């Protein structure tokens, strides 16, 4: 969220600027999900949002600017990592969320991913969002440690989180496999077993 | 490889047709690696290959046709899965090969991946090639079983292979992380520990 400022009524959250942004970003999501990156133009977004073209050009400049802002908006969402009471449950819930976002049609997540292969700007924004989400999820590993699920291990949280979630992305995005309803849990369970066996222990002397 | 036929000297392996194909596909790889999918045109490929434009149009029709054939040619390569004497060693070697292909610059593998987000034809060919490679790699799991590395387990080979390799793709392709020289081995080791703990055991009564 941009910081609220006192420089003008337009800038306050809930003001006209925020409303226009919400309308435009909704239009970007809808256009992306329907037609993908290839069909995304400022003209179509402006028309769909019911906003003057000049406003969209002035504020977002180009399709790259729209993509960056729609990804930024996803990062501003009040997203919280799951908290089910076990590491395996948490990672399964996380994987289910990921799988759902990639499988639903039209999928905004998939369209965004494809866009990140066309636009360097979108790629950077997408990468930053993911980095942020993985950091947010480190608490899952912290909680597991506190519950005694990873006894005596200095588990590297990020490695464990990547191992748990990567198969879902790989199967659906790169291998383009049919969604497998068991995959979220299977991938989570495998990562937990590997972690319990010491697979993601932070290496040789550096801090956990 | 297309089957050798006796219908004309042009068609025999090593004949003019095969030479033209080799020149054109080399040009596609070089163009993709240098300029990516966006810069790929039949004209540029023909010029680089030193082949008549009309020949390229007649045989490959469009950029999608060129992509499909360059992926098909990769599938025709005499690729063999590693055989190091241990499952962990084999999966590490496999991951090193994957990481290298994605990290080398210019990377043909990365360009092909990006292309598969533009062209449905390229996506299908890429998916088929990967499916094939995973089937070829099932022998790694078979050999591990014979060596007694997975005692008493009916391990689902594909699940194990996807779990072992997915983190490398995820980190480098989607998360766009800097290459981590330890990742190929770490991901392989984690998958082996999970497999030994029964993570990829083929489920409830269906055959291994």
mmCIF file of C-alpha atoms in Angstrom:
data_model
loop_
_atom_site.group_PDB
_atom_site.id
_atom_site.type_symbol
_atom_site.label_atom_id
_atom_site.label_comp_id
_atom_site.label_asym_id
_atom_site.label_seq_id
_atom_site.Cartn_x
_atom_site.Cartn_y
_atom_site.Cartn_z
ATOM 1 C CA UNK A 1 0.000 0.000 0.000
ATOM 2 C CA UNK A 2 1.351 3.464 -0.798
ATOM 3 C CA UNK A 3 1.689 5.530 2.339
ATOM 4 C CA UNK A 4 -1.313 7.713 3.013
ATOM 5 C CA UNK A 5 -0.267 11.338 2.684
ATOM 6 C CA UNK A 6 -1.883 14.595 3.551
ATOM 7 C CA UNK A 7 -0.969 16.268 0.285
ATOM 8 C CA UNK A 8 -4.381 15.902 -1.286
ATOM 9 C CA UNK A 9 -7.736 14.275 -0.702
ATOM 10 C CA UNK A 10 -7.259 12.227 -3.892
ATOM 11 C CA UNK A 11 -4.383 10.294 -2.367
ATOM 12 C CA UNK A 12 -6.077 9.043 0.760
ATOM 13 C CA UNK A 13 -6.926 5.320 0.884
ATOM 14 C CA UNK A 14 -10.477 4.954 -0.278
ATOM 15 C CA UNK A 15 -10.202 8.210 -2.216
ATOM 16 C CA UNK A 16 -10.610 8.625 -5.943
ATOM 17 C CA UNK A 17 -7.012 7.594 -6.684
ATOM 18 C CA UNK A 18 -7.409 4.359 -4.744
ATOM 19 C CA UNK A 19 -10.759 3.672 -6.427
ATOM 20 C CA UNK A 20 -9.305 4.206 -9.895
ATOM 21 C CA UNK A 21 -6.392 1.938 -9.056
ATOM 22 C CA UNK A 22 -8.741 -0.798 -7.820
ATOM 23 C CA UNK A 23 -10.863 -0.539 -10.991
ATOM 24 C CA UNK A 24 -7.825 -0.589 -13.275
ATOM 25 C CA UNK A 25 -6.144 -3.511 -11.501
ATOM 26 C CA UNK A 26 -9.397 -5.489 -11.520
ATOM 27 C CA UNK A 27 -9.533 -4.889 -15.266
ATOM 28 C CA UNK A 28 -5.902 -6.014 -15.686
ATOM 29 C CA UNK A 29 -6.633 -9.243 -13.785
ATOM 30 C CA UNK A 30 -9.729 -9.942 -15.839
ATOM 31 C CA UNK A 31 -7.989 -9.179 -19.146
ATOM 32 C CA UNK A 32 -4.978 -11.307 -18.211
ATOM 33 C CA UNK A 33 -7.091 -14.229 -17.110
ATOM 34 C CA UNK A 34 -9.235 -14.084 -20.256
ATOM 35 C CA UNK A 35 -6.747 -13.279 -22.974
ATOM 36 C CA UNK A 36 -3.321 -13.685 -21.416
ATOM 37 C CA UNK A 37 -0.435 -11.277 -21.745
ATOM 38 C CA UNK A 38 -0.631 -11.153 -25.543
ATOM 39 C CA UNK A 39 -4.070 -9.549 -25.464
ATOM 40 C CA UNK A 40 -3.270 -7.058 -22.714
ATOM 41 C CA UNK A 41 -3.298 -3.434 -23.880
ATOM 42 C CA UNK A 42 -3.736 -0.167 -22.022
ATOM 43 C CA UNK A 43 -6.702 0.638 -24.256
ATOM 44 C CA UNK A 44 -8.583 -2.529 -23.363
ATOM 45 C CA UNK A 45 -7.790 -2.114 -19.666
ATOM 46 C CA UNK A 46 -8.992 1.506 -19.694
ATOM 47 C CA UNK A 47 -12.197 0.561 -21.521
ATOM 48 C CA UNK A 48 -12.931 -2.329 -19.189
ATOM 49 C CA UNK A 49 -12.197 -0.249 -16.081
ATOM 50 C CA UNK A 50 -14.309 2.626 -17.350
ATOM 51 C CA UNK A 51 -11.378 4.991 -16.835
ATOM 52 C CA UNK A 52 -9.972 7.559 -19.266
ATOM 53 C CA UNK A 53 -7.129 6.211 -21.378
ATOM 54 C CA UNK A 54 -5.076 9.287 -20.536
ATOM 55 C CA UNK A 55 -5.335 8.490 -16.824
ATOM 56 C CA UNK A 56 -4.086 4.964 -17.362
ATOM 57 C CA UNK A 57 -1.207 6.142 -19.589
ATOM 58 C CA UNK A 58 -0.206 8.850 -17.117
ATOM 59 C CA UNK A 59 -0.197 6.592 -14.099
ATOM 60 C CA UNK A 60 0.980 3.204 -15.411
ATOM 61 C CA UNK A 61 2.734 4.241 -18.633
ATOM 62 C CA UNK A 62 2.686 0.787 -20.306
ATOM 63 C CA UNK A 63 1.694 -2.860 -19.970
ATOM 64 C CA UNK A 64 4.841 -3.504 -17.916
ATOM 65 C CA UNK A 65 3.750 -0.844 -15.446
ATOM 66 C CA UNK A 66 0.313 -2.423 -15.128
ATOM 67 C CA UNK A 67 1.825 -5.853 -14.497
ATOM 68 C CA UNK A 68 4.204 -4.532 -11.868
ATOM 69 C CA UNK A 69 1.334 -2.824 -10.054
ATOM 70 C CA UNK A 70 -0.965 -5.841 -10.186
ATOM 71 C CA UNK A 71 1.832 -7.943 -8.669
ATOM 72 C CA UNK A 72 2.521 -5.227 -6.079
ATOM 73 C CA UNK A 73 -1.181 -5.295 -5.168
ATOM 74 C CA UNK A 74 -0.972 -9.062 -4.630
ATOM 75 C CA UNK A 75 1.927 -8.401 -2.230
ATOM 76 C CA UNK A 76 -0.187 -5.846 -0.344
ATOM 77 C CA UNK A 77 -2.954 -8.380 0.272
ATOM 78 C CA UNK A 78 -3.314 -9.439 3.852
ATOM 79 C CA UNK A 79 -2.094 -12.927 3.085
ATOM 80 C CA UNK A 80 -1.183 -15.184 5.982
ATOM 81 C CA UNK A 81 0.539 -18.554 5.857
ATOM 82 C CA UNK A 82 -1.618 -21.480 6.992
ATOM 83 C CA UNK A 83 -1.617 -22.551 10.636
ATOM 84 C CA UNK A 84 -3.060 -26.045 10.942
ATOM 85 C CA UNK A 85 -1.111 -27.320 13.945
ATOM 86 C CA UNK A 86 1.440 -29.466 12.095
ATOM 87 C CA UNK A 87 4.175 -28.824 9.569
ATOM 88 C CA UNK A 88 2.762 -31.414 7.227
ATOM 89 C CA UNK A 89 -0.697 -29.870 7.490
ATOM 90 C CA UNK A 90 0.648 -26.363 6.943
ATOM 91 C CA UNK A 91 2.689 -27.337 3.869
ATOM 92 C CA UNK A 92 -0.237 -29.314 2.461
ATOM 93 C CA UNK A 93 -2.541 -26.306 2.874
ATOM 94 C CA UNK A 94 0.062 -24.060 1.248
ATOM 95 C CA UNK A 95 0.415 -26.461 -1.684
ATOM 96 C CA UNK A 96 -3.346 -26.710 -2.032
ATOM 97 C CA UNK A 97 -3.550 -22.943 -2.271
ATOM 98 C CA UNK A 98 -0.800 -22.904 -4.907
ATOM 99 C CA UNK A 99 -2.374 -25.747 -6.897
ATOM 100 C CA UNK A 100 -5.784 -24.080 -6.803
ATOM 101 C CA UNK A 101 -4.399 -20.774 -8.067
ATOM 102 C CA UNK A 102 -2.736 -22.553 -10.991
ATOM 103 C CA UNK A 103 -5.610 -24.882 -11.846
ATOM 104 C CA UNK A 104 -8.619 -22.543 -11.695
ATOM 105 C CA UNK A 105 -9.687 -21.371 -15.183
ATOM 106 C CA UNK A 106 -9.122 -18.658 -16.157
ATOM 107 C CA UNK A 107 -6.020 -18.569 -13.968
ATOM 108 C CA UNK A 108 -4.630 -15.166 -13.145
ATOM 109 C CA UNK A 109 -1.571 -16.835 -11.545
ATOM 110 C CA UNK A 110 -0.749 -18.715 -14.741
ATOM 111 C CA UNK A 111 -1.271 -15.627 -16.894
ATOM 112 C CA UNK A 112 1.060 -13.670 -14.621
ATOM 113 C CA UNK A 113 3.655 -16.398 -14.842
ATOM 114 C CA UNK A 114 3.493 -16.403 -18.615
ATOM 115 C CA UNK A 115 3.739 -12.604 -18.603
ATOM 116 C CA UNK A 116 6.924 -12.838 -16.551
ATOM 117 C CA UNK A 117 8.523 -14.620 -19.516
ATOM 118 C CA UNK A 118 7.786 -11.629 -21.752
ATOM 119 C CA UNK A 119 8.399 -8.689 -19.485
ATOM 120 C CA UNK A 120 11.591 -8.228 -17.491
ATOM 121 C CA UNK A 121 9.731 -5.761 -15.258
ATOM 122 C CA UNK A 122 6.977 -8.286 -14.518
ATOM 123 C CA UNK A 123 9.591 -10.987 -13.901
ATOM 124 C CA UNK A 124 11.343 -8.858 -11.297
ATOM 125 C CA UNK A 125 8.088 -7.991 -9.550
ATOM 126 C CA UNK A 126 6.965 -11.626 -9.566
ATOM 127 C CA UNK A 127 10.313 -12.785 -8.172
ATOM 128 C CA UNK A 128 10.165 -10.190 -5.389
ATOM 129 C CA UNK A 129 6.634 -11.272 -4.469
ATOM 130 C CA UNK A 130 7.663 -14.916 -4.283
ATOM 131 C CA UNK A 131 10.738 -14.087 -2.216
ATOM 132 C CA UNK A 132 8.451 -12.245 0.162
ATOM 133 C CA UNK A 133 5.996 -15.127 0.423
ATOM 134 C CA UNK A 134 8.766 -17.620 1.163
ATOM 135 C CA UNK A 135 10.036 -15.333 3.939
ATOM 136 C CA UNK A 136 6.506 -15.081 5.336
ATOM 137 C CA UNK A 137 6.293 -18.885 5.337
ATOM 138 C CA UNK A 138 9.462 -19.340 7.367
ATOM 139 C CA UNK A 139 7.219 -19.097 10.425
ATOM 140 C CA UNK A 140 5.812 -22.541 9.523
ATOM 141 C CA UNK A 141 9.240 -24.053 10.085
ATOM 142 C CA UNK A 142 9.769 -21.969 13.213
ATOM 143 C CA UNK A 143 6.486 -23.215 14.676
ATOM 144 C CA UNK A 144 7.344 -26.819 13.754
ATOM 145 C CA UNK A 145 10.637 -26.418 15.595
ATOM 146 C CA UNK A 146 8.844 -25.054 18.668
ATOM 147 C CA UNK A 147 6.409 -27.975 18.604
ATOM 148 C CA UNK A 148 9.375 -30.366 18.528
ATOM 149 C CA UNK A 149 8.653 -31.675 15.030
ATOM 150 C CA UNK A 150 12.233 -31.161 13.905
ATOM 151 C CA UNK A 151 14.156 -32.280 16.976
ATOM 152 C CA UNK A 152 17.764 -31.181 17.254
ATOM 153 C CA UNK A 153 17.923 -29.957 13.660
ATOM 154 C CA UNK A 154 18.945 -26.537 12.409
ATOM 155 C CA UNK A 155 16.687 -26.742 9.394
ATOM 156 C CA UNK A 156 17.142 -24.196 6.620
ATOM 157 C CA UNK A 157 13.570 -22.951 6.301
ATOM 158 C CA UNK A 158 13.786 -21.711 2.732
ATOM 159 C CA UNK A 159 15.272 -24.953 1.380
ATOM 160 C CA UNK A 160 12.522 -26.924 3.060
ATOM 161 C CA UNK A 161 9.800 -24.593 1.760
ATOM 162 C CA UNK A 162 11.149 -24.697 -1.789
ATOM 163 C CA UNK A 163 11.403 -28.500 -1.692
ATOM 164 C CA UNK A 164 7.821 -28.763 -0.436
ATOM 165 C CA UNK A 165 6.282 -26.425 -3.015
ATOM 166 C CA UNK A 166 8.496 -26.915 -6.095
ATOM 167 C CA UNK A 167 6.858 -30.163 -7.280
ATOM 168 C CA UNK A 168 3.459 -28.442 -7.481
ATOM 169 C CA UNK A 169 4.807 -25.628 -9.662
ATOM 170 C CA UNK A 170 6.924 -28.028 -11.699
ATOM 171 C CA UNK A 171 4.080 -30.436 -12.468
ATOM 172 C CA UNK A 172 1.541 -27.765 -13.307
ATOM 173 C CA UNK A 173 3.588 -24.965 -14.862
ATOM 174 C CA UNK A 174 6.484 -26.642 -16.642
ATOM 175 C CA UNK A 175 5.413 -30.260 -17.120
ATOM 176 C CA UNK A 176 1.805 -29.130 -17.732
ATOM 177 C CA UNK A 177 0.533 -32.313 -16.097
ATOM 178 C CA UNK A 178 -3.120 -32.782 -15.246
ATOM 179 C CA UNK A 179 -3.753 -31.623 -11.696
ATOM 180 C CA UNK A 180 -3.301 -34.466 -9.233
ATOM 181 C CA UNK A 181 -5.452 -33.961 -6.129
ATOM 182 C CA UNK A 182 -2.948 -35.969 -4.049
ATOM 183 C CA UNK A 183 0.101 -33.971 -5.094
ATOM 184 C CA UNK A 184 -0.168 -31.113 -2.538
ATOM 185 C CA UNK A 185 -0.124 -33.558 0.350
ATOM 186 C CA UNK A 186 2.387 -35.957 -1.205
ATOM 187 C CA UNK A 187 4.889 -33.166 -1.874
ATOM 188 C CA UNK A 188 4.373 -31.749 1.626
ATOM 189 C CA UNK A 189 4.774 -35.157 3.266
ATOM 190 C CA UNK A 190 7.955 -35.917 1.304
ATOM 191 C CA UNK A 191 9.518 -32.605 2.350
ATOM 192 C CA UNK A 192 8.630 -33.229 6.007
ATOM 193 C CA UNK A 193 10.118 -36.740 5.919
ATOM 194 C CA UNK A 194 13.272 -35.391 4.284
ATOM 195 C CA UNK A 195 13.468 -32.587 6.856
ATOM 196 C CA UNK A 196 13.034 -35.005 9.759
ATOM 197 C CA UNK A 197 15.860 -37.099 8.271
ATOM 198 C CA UNK A 198 18.104 -34.008 8.324
ATOM 199 C CA UNK A 199 17.960 -33.126 4.629
ATOM 200 C CA UNK A 200 17.721 -29.359 5.044
ATOM 201 C CA UNK A 201 20.056 -28.928 7.954
ATOM 202 C CA UNK A 202 21.926 -25.654 7.634
ATOM 203 C CA UNK A 203 25.433 -26.605 6.597
ATOM 204 C CA UNK A 204 28.809 -26.833 8.240
ATOM 205 C CA UNK A 205 29.021 -24.371 11.058
ATOM 206 C CA UNK A 206 26.967 -21.489 9.706
ATOM 207 C CA UNK A 207 24.065 -20.439 11.881
ATOM 208 C CA UNK A 208 20.675 -22.157 11.557
ATOM 209 C CA UNK B 1 15.037 -39.523 -36.050
ATOM 210 C CA UNK B 2 12.758 -39.940 -39.042
ATOM 211 C CA UNK B 3 12.994 -43.460 -40.423
ATOM 212 C CA UNK B 4 15.453 -43.825 -43.284
ATOM 213 C CA UNK B 5 13.560 -44.700 -46.453
ATOM 214 C CA UNK B 6 14.579 -45.888 -49.870
ATOM 215 C CA UNK B 7 12.309 -43.469 -51.725
ATOM 216 C CA UNK B 8 15.035 -41.036 -52.715
ATOM 217 C CA UNK B 9 18.696 -40.344 -52.131
ATOM 218 C CA UNK B 10 17.773 -36.946 -50.619
ATOM 219 C CA UNK B 11 16.029 -38.619 -47.712
ATOM 220 C CA UNK B 12 18.819 -40.860 -46.515
ATOM 221 C CA UNK B 13 20.502 -39.915 -43.234
ATOM 222 C CA UNK B 14 23.490 -37.793 -44.114
ATOM 223 C CA UNK B 15 21.836 -36.812 -47.390
ATOM 224 C CA UNK B 16 20.966 -33.277 -48.428
ATOM 225 C CA UNK B 17 17.662 -33.235 -46.524
ATOM 226 C CA UNK B 18 19.361 -34.246 -43.303
ATOM 227 C CA UNK B 19 22.128 -31.681 -43.860
ATOM 228 C CA UNK B 20 19.629 -28.894 -44.478
ATOM 229 C CA UNK B 21 17.715 -29.872 -41.346
ATOM 230 C CA UNK B 22 20.903 -29.854 -39.265
ATOM 231 C CA UNK B 23 21.867 -26.411 -40.603
ATOM 232 C CA UNK B 24 18.404 -24.972 -40.010
ATOM 233 C CA UNK B 25 18.068 -26.384 -36.494
ATOM 234 C CA UNK B 26 21.542 -25.125 -35.574
ATOM 235 C CA UNK B 27 20.426 -21.713 -36.749
ATOM 236 C CA UNK B 28 17.216 -21.932 -34.688
ATOM 237 C CA UNK B 29 19.210 -22.814 -31.554
ATOM 238 C CA UNK B 30 21.649 -19.967 -32.115
ATOM 239 C CA UNK B 31 18.873 -17.441 -32.832
ATOM 240 C CA UNK B 32 16.868 -18.563 -29.790
ATOM 241 C CA UNK B 33 19.855 -18.443 -27.492
ATOM 242 C CA UNK B 34 20.879 -14.985 -28.729
ATOM 243 C CA UNK B 35 17.590 -13.210 -29.181
ATOM 244 C CA UNK B 36 14.946 -15.416 -27.563
ATOM 245 C CA UNK B 37 11.622 -16.332 -29.039
ATOM 246 C CA UNK B 38 10.653 -12.726 -29.778
ATOM 247 C CA UNK B 39 13.467 -12.341 -32.292
ATOM 248 C CA UNK B 40 12.938 -15.693 -34.014
ATOM 249 C CA UNK B 41 11.764 -15.408 -37.624
ATOM 250 C CA UNK B 42 11.958 -17.794 -40.569
ATOM 251 C CA UNK B 43 13.842 -15.164 -42.534
ATOM 252 C CA UNK B 44 16.606 -14.824 -39.947
ATOM 253 C CA UNK B 45 16.868 -18.600 -39.546
ATOM 254 C CA UNK B 46 17.114 -19.109 -43.317
ATOM 255 C CA UNK B 47 19.753 -16.404 -43.655
ATOM 256 C CA UNK B 48 21.817 -17.768 -40.774
ATOM 257 C CA UNK B 49 21.546 -21.346 -42.051
ATOM 258 C CA UNK B 50 22.449 -20.306 -45.585
ATOM 259 C CA UNK B 51 19.314 -22.040 -46.846
ATOM 260 C CA UNK B 52 16.683 -20.675 -49.254
ATOM 261 C CA UNK B 53 13.756 -19.039 -47.482
ATOM 262 C CA UNK B 54 11.376 -21.024 -49.661
ATOM 263 C CA UNK B 55 12.891 -24.279 -48.414
ATOM 264 C CA UNK B 56 12.410 -23.275 -44.779
ATOM 265 C CA UNK B 57 8.813 -22.147 -45.412
ATOM 266 C CA UNK B 58 7.958 -25.335 -47.278
ATOM 267 C CA UNK B 59 9.392 -27.679 -44.694
ATOM 268 C CA UNK B 60 8.731 -25.932 -41.357
ATOM 269 C CA UNK B 61 5.893 -23.559 -42.287
ATOM 270 C CA UNK B 62 6.277 -21.168 -39.328
ATOM 271 C CA UNK B 63 8.148 -20.424 -36.113
ATOM 272 C CA UNK B 64 6.003 -22.978 -34.274
ATOM 273 C CA UNK B 65 7.121 -25.660 -36.741
ATOM 274 C CA UNK B 66 10.762 -24.755 -36.192
ATOM 275 C CA UNK B 67 10.345 -24.935 -32.406
ATOM 276 C CA UNK B 68 8.620 -28.299 -32.560
ATOM 277 C CA UNK B 69 11.395 -29.702 -34.749
ATOM 278 C CA UNK B 70 14.211 -28.344 -32.594
ATOM 279 C CA UNK B 71 12.584 -29.976 -29.561
ATOM 280 C CA UNK B 72 12.057 -33.198 -31.530
ATOM 281 C CA UNK B 73 15.759 -33.155 -32.417
ATOM 282 C CA UNK B 74 16.628 -32.883 -28.718
ATOM 283 C CA UNK B 75 14.497 -35.985 -28.140
ATOM 284 C CA UNK B 76 16.393 -37.829 -30.874
ATOM 285 C CA UNK B 77 19.749 -37.188 -29.206
ATOM 286 C CA UNK B 78 21.383 -40.243 -27.784
ATOM 287 C CA UNK B 79 20.852 -39.038 -24.219
ATOM 288 C CA UNK B 80 21.385 -41.490 -21.394
ATOM 289 C CA UNK B 81 20.557 -41.012 -17.726
ATOM 290 C CA UNK B 82 23.607 -40.925 -15.434
ATOM 291 C CA UNK B 83 24.941 -44.139 -13.888
ATOM 292 C CA UNK B 84 27.204 -43.295 -10.967
ATOM 293 C CA UNK B 85 26.602 -46.310 -8.748
ATOM 294 C CA UNK B 86 24.219 -44.709 -6.244
ATOM 295 C CA UNK B 87 20.780 -43.122 -6.422
ATOM 296 C CA UNK B 88 22.028 -39.981 -4.738
ATOM 297 C CA UNK B 89 24.935 -39.746 -7.174
ATOM 298 C CA UNK B 90 22.682 -40.336 -10.163
ATOM 299 C CA UNK B 91 20.131 -37.696 -9.114
ATOM 300 C CA UNK B 92 22.898 -35.232 -8.308
ATOM 301 C CA UNK B 93 24.420 -35.743 -11.757
ATOM 302 C CA UNK B 94 20.987 -35.337 -13.352
ATOM 303 C CA UNK B 95 20.400 -32.113 -11.425
ATOM 304 C CA UNK B 96 23.843 -30.820 -12.340
ATOM 305 C CA UNK B 97 23.043 -31.392 -16.003
ATOM 306 C CA UNK B 98 19.713 -29.552 -15.612
ATOM 307 C CA UNK B 99 21.273 -26.676 -13.691
ATOM 308 C CA UNK B 100 24.060 -26.317 -16.244
ATOM 309 C CA UNK B 101 21.613 -26.188 -19.154
ATOM 310 C CA UNK B 102 19.639 -23.434 -17.414
ATOM 311 C CA UNK B 103 22.610 -21.416 -16.181
ATOM 312 C CA UNK B 104 24.865 -21.364 -19.255
ATOM 313 C CA UNK B 105 24.547 -18.086 -21.197
ATOM 314 C CA UNK B 106 23.097 -17.866 -23.729
ATOM 315 C CA UNK B 107 20.844 -20.708 -22.596
ATOM 316 C CA UNK B 108 18.978 -22.575 -25.290
ATOM 317 C CA UNK B 109 17.029 -24.457 -22.582
ATOM 318 C CA UNK B 110 15.777 -21.214 -21.035
ATOM 319 C CA UNK B 111 14.884 -19.741 -24.426
ATOM 320 C CA UNK B 112 12.921 -22.886 -25.264
ATOM 321 C CA UNK B 113 11.119 -22.696 -21.944
ATOM 322 C CA UNK B 114 10.160 -19.092 -22.560
ATOM 323 C CA UNK B 115 9.023 -20.005 -26.073
ATOM 324 C CA UNK B 116 6.734 -22.648 -24.626
ATOM 325 C CA UNK B 117 4.821 -19.849 -22.902
ATOM 326 C CA UNK B 118 4.126 -18.221 -26.298
ATOM 327 C CA UNK B 119 3.494 -21.175 -28.543
ATOM 328 C CA UNK B 120 1.022 -23.938 -27.737
ATOM 329 C CA UNK B 121 2.809 -26.157 -30.278
ATOM 330 C CA UNK B 122 6.178 -25.612 -28.603
ATOM 331 C CA UNK B 123 4.597 -26.211 -25.186
ATOM 332 C CA UNK B 124 3.220 -29.575 -26.295
ATOM 333 C CA UNK B 125 6.538 -30.647 -27.811
ATOM 334 C CA UNK B 126 8.450 -29.546 -24.706
ATOM 335 C CA UNK B 127 6.038 -31.399 -22.424
ATOM 336 C CA UNK B 128 6.372 -34.577 -24.510
ATOM 337 C CA UNK B 129 10.168 -34.359 -24.389
ATOM 338 C CA UNK B 130 10.149 -33.962 -20.610
ATOM 339 C CA UNK B 131 7.697 -36.841 -20.182
ATOM 340 C CA UNK B 132 10.071 -38.954 -22.236
ATOM 341 C CA UNK B 133 13.116 -37.963 -20.184
ATOM 342 C CA UNK B 134 11.350 -38.783 -16.916
ATOM 343 C CA UNK B 135 10.446 -42.215 -18.295
ATOM 344 C CA UNK B 136 14.072 -42.743 -19.354
ATOM 345 C CA UNK B 137 15.170 -41.833 -15.825
ATOM 346 C CA UNK B 138 12.951 -44.417 -14.163
ATOM 347 C CA UNK B 139 15.859 -46.819 -14.600
ATOM 348 C CA UNK B 140 17.731 -44.871 -11.887
ATOM 349 C CA UNK B 141 15.081 -45.900 -9.377
ATOM 350 C CA UNK B 142 15.017 -49.445 -10.729
ATOM 351 C CA UNK B 143 18.786 -49.751 -10.291
ATOM 352 C CA UNK B 144 18.589 -48.297 -6.762
ATOM 353 C CA UNK B 145 15.989 -50.898 -5.912
ATOM 354 C CA UNK B 146 18.212 -53.678 -7.273
ATOM 355 C CA UNK B 147 21.149 -52.379 -5.246
ATOM 356 C CA UNK B 148 18.980 -52.500 -2.115
ATOM 357 C CA UNK B 149 18.934 -48.723 -1.620
ATOM 358 C CA UNK B 150 15.149 -48.650 -1.231
ATOM 359 C CA UNK B 151 14.556 -51.777 0.837
ATOM 360 C CA UNK B 152 11.035 -53.123 0.893
ATOM 361 C CA UNK B 153 9.541 -50.045 -0.744
ATOM 362 C CA UNK B 154 7.411 -49.887 -3.850
ATOM 363 C CA UNK B 155 8.652 -46.427 -4.774
ATOM 364 C CA UNK B 156 6.797 -44.491 -7.445
ATOM 365 C CA UNK B 157 9.713 -43.611 -9.711
ATOM 366 C CA UNK B 158 8.162 -40.564 -11.352
ATOM 367 C CA UNK B 159 7.172 -38.914 -8.049
ATOM 368 C CA UNK B 160 10.678 -39.410 -6.736
ATOM 369 C CA UNK B 161 12.272 -38.039 -9.927
ATOM 370 C CA UNK B 162 10.000 -34.989 -9.962
ATOM 371 C CA UNK B 163 10.707 -34.297 -6.277
ATOM 372 C CA UNK B 164 14.453 -34.564 -6.891
ATOM 373 C CA UNK B 165 14.563 -32.276 -9.923
ATOM 374 C CA UNK B 166 11.739 -29.786 -9.282
ATOM 375 C CA UNK B 167 13.692 -27.546 -6.867
ATOM 376 C CA UNK B 168 16.362 -26.920 -9.513
ATOM 377 C CA UNK B 169 13.790 -25.815 -12.089
ATOM 378 C CA UNK B 170 11.807 -23.863 -9.510
ATOM 379 C CA UNK B 171 14.797 -21.913 -8.190
ATOM 380 C CA UNK B 172 16.265 -21.103 -11.578
ATOM 381 C CA UNK B 173 13.238 -20.749 -13.858
ATOM 382 C CA UNK B 174 10.437 -19.392 -11.691
ATOM 383 C CA UNK B 175 12.171 -17.880 -8.658
ATOM 384 C CA UNK B 176 15.067 -16.691 -10.859
ATOM 385 C CA UNK B 177 17.483 -17.224 -7.989
ATOM 386 C CA UNK B 178 21.219 -17.042 -8.495
ATOM 387 C CA UNK B 179 22.577 -20.498 -9.266
ATOM 388 C CA UNK B 180 23.560 -22.306 -6.073
ATOM 389 C CA UNK B 181 26.327 -24.835 -6.722
ATOM 390 C CA UNK B 182 25.116 -26.964 -3.788
ATOM 391 C CA UNK B 183 21.492 -27.147 -4.932
ATOM 392 C CA UNK B 184 21.807 -30.133 -7.332
ATOM 393 C CA UNK B 185 23.206 -32.317 -4.578
ATOM 394 C CA UNK B 186 20.985 -30.914 -1.816
ATOM 395 C CA UNK B 187 17.809 -31.516 -3.800
ATOM 396 C CA UNK B 188 18.972 -35.006 -4.783
ATOM 397 C CA UNK B 189 19.899 -35.890 -1.203
ATOM 398 C CA UNK B 190 16.564 -34.655 0.149
ATOM 399 C CA UNK B 191 14.631 -36.751 -2.359
ATOM 400 C CA UNK B 192 16.670 -39.843 -1.495
ATOM 401 C CA UNK B 193 16.118 -39.335 2.261
ATOM 402 C CA UNK B 194 12.387 -38.860 1.650
ATOM 403 C CA UNK B 195 12.288 -41.962 -0.566
ATOM 404 C CA UNK B 196 14.131 -44.059 2.042
ATOM 405 C CA UNK B 197 11.573 -42.868 4.615
ATOM 406 C CA UNK B 198 8.777 -44.148 2.355
ATOM 407 C CA UNK B 199 7.599 -40.824 0.925
ATOM 408 C CA UNK B 200 7.025 -41.984 -2.641
ATOM 409 C CA UNK B 201 5.621 -45.392 -1.917
ATOM 410 C CA UNK B 202 2.986 -46.264 -4.487
ATOM 411 C CA UNK B 203 -0.321 -45.919 -2.684
ATOM 412 C CA UNK B 204 -2.831 -48.211 -1.108
ATOM 413 C CA UNK B 205 -2.819 -51.499 -2.945
ATOM 414 C CA UNK B 206 -2.111 -50.357 -6.507
ATOM 415 C CA UNK B 207 0.932 -51.953 -8.091
ATOM 416 C CA UNK B 208 4.416 -50.444 -7.605
#
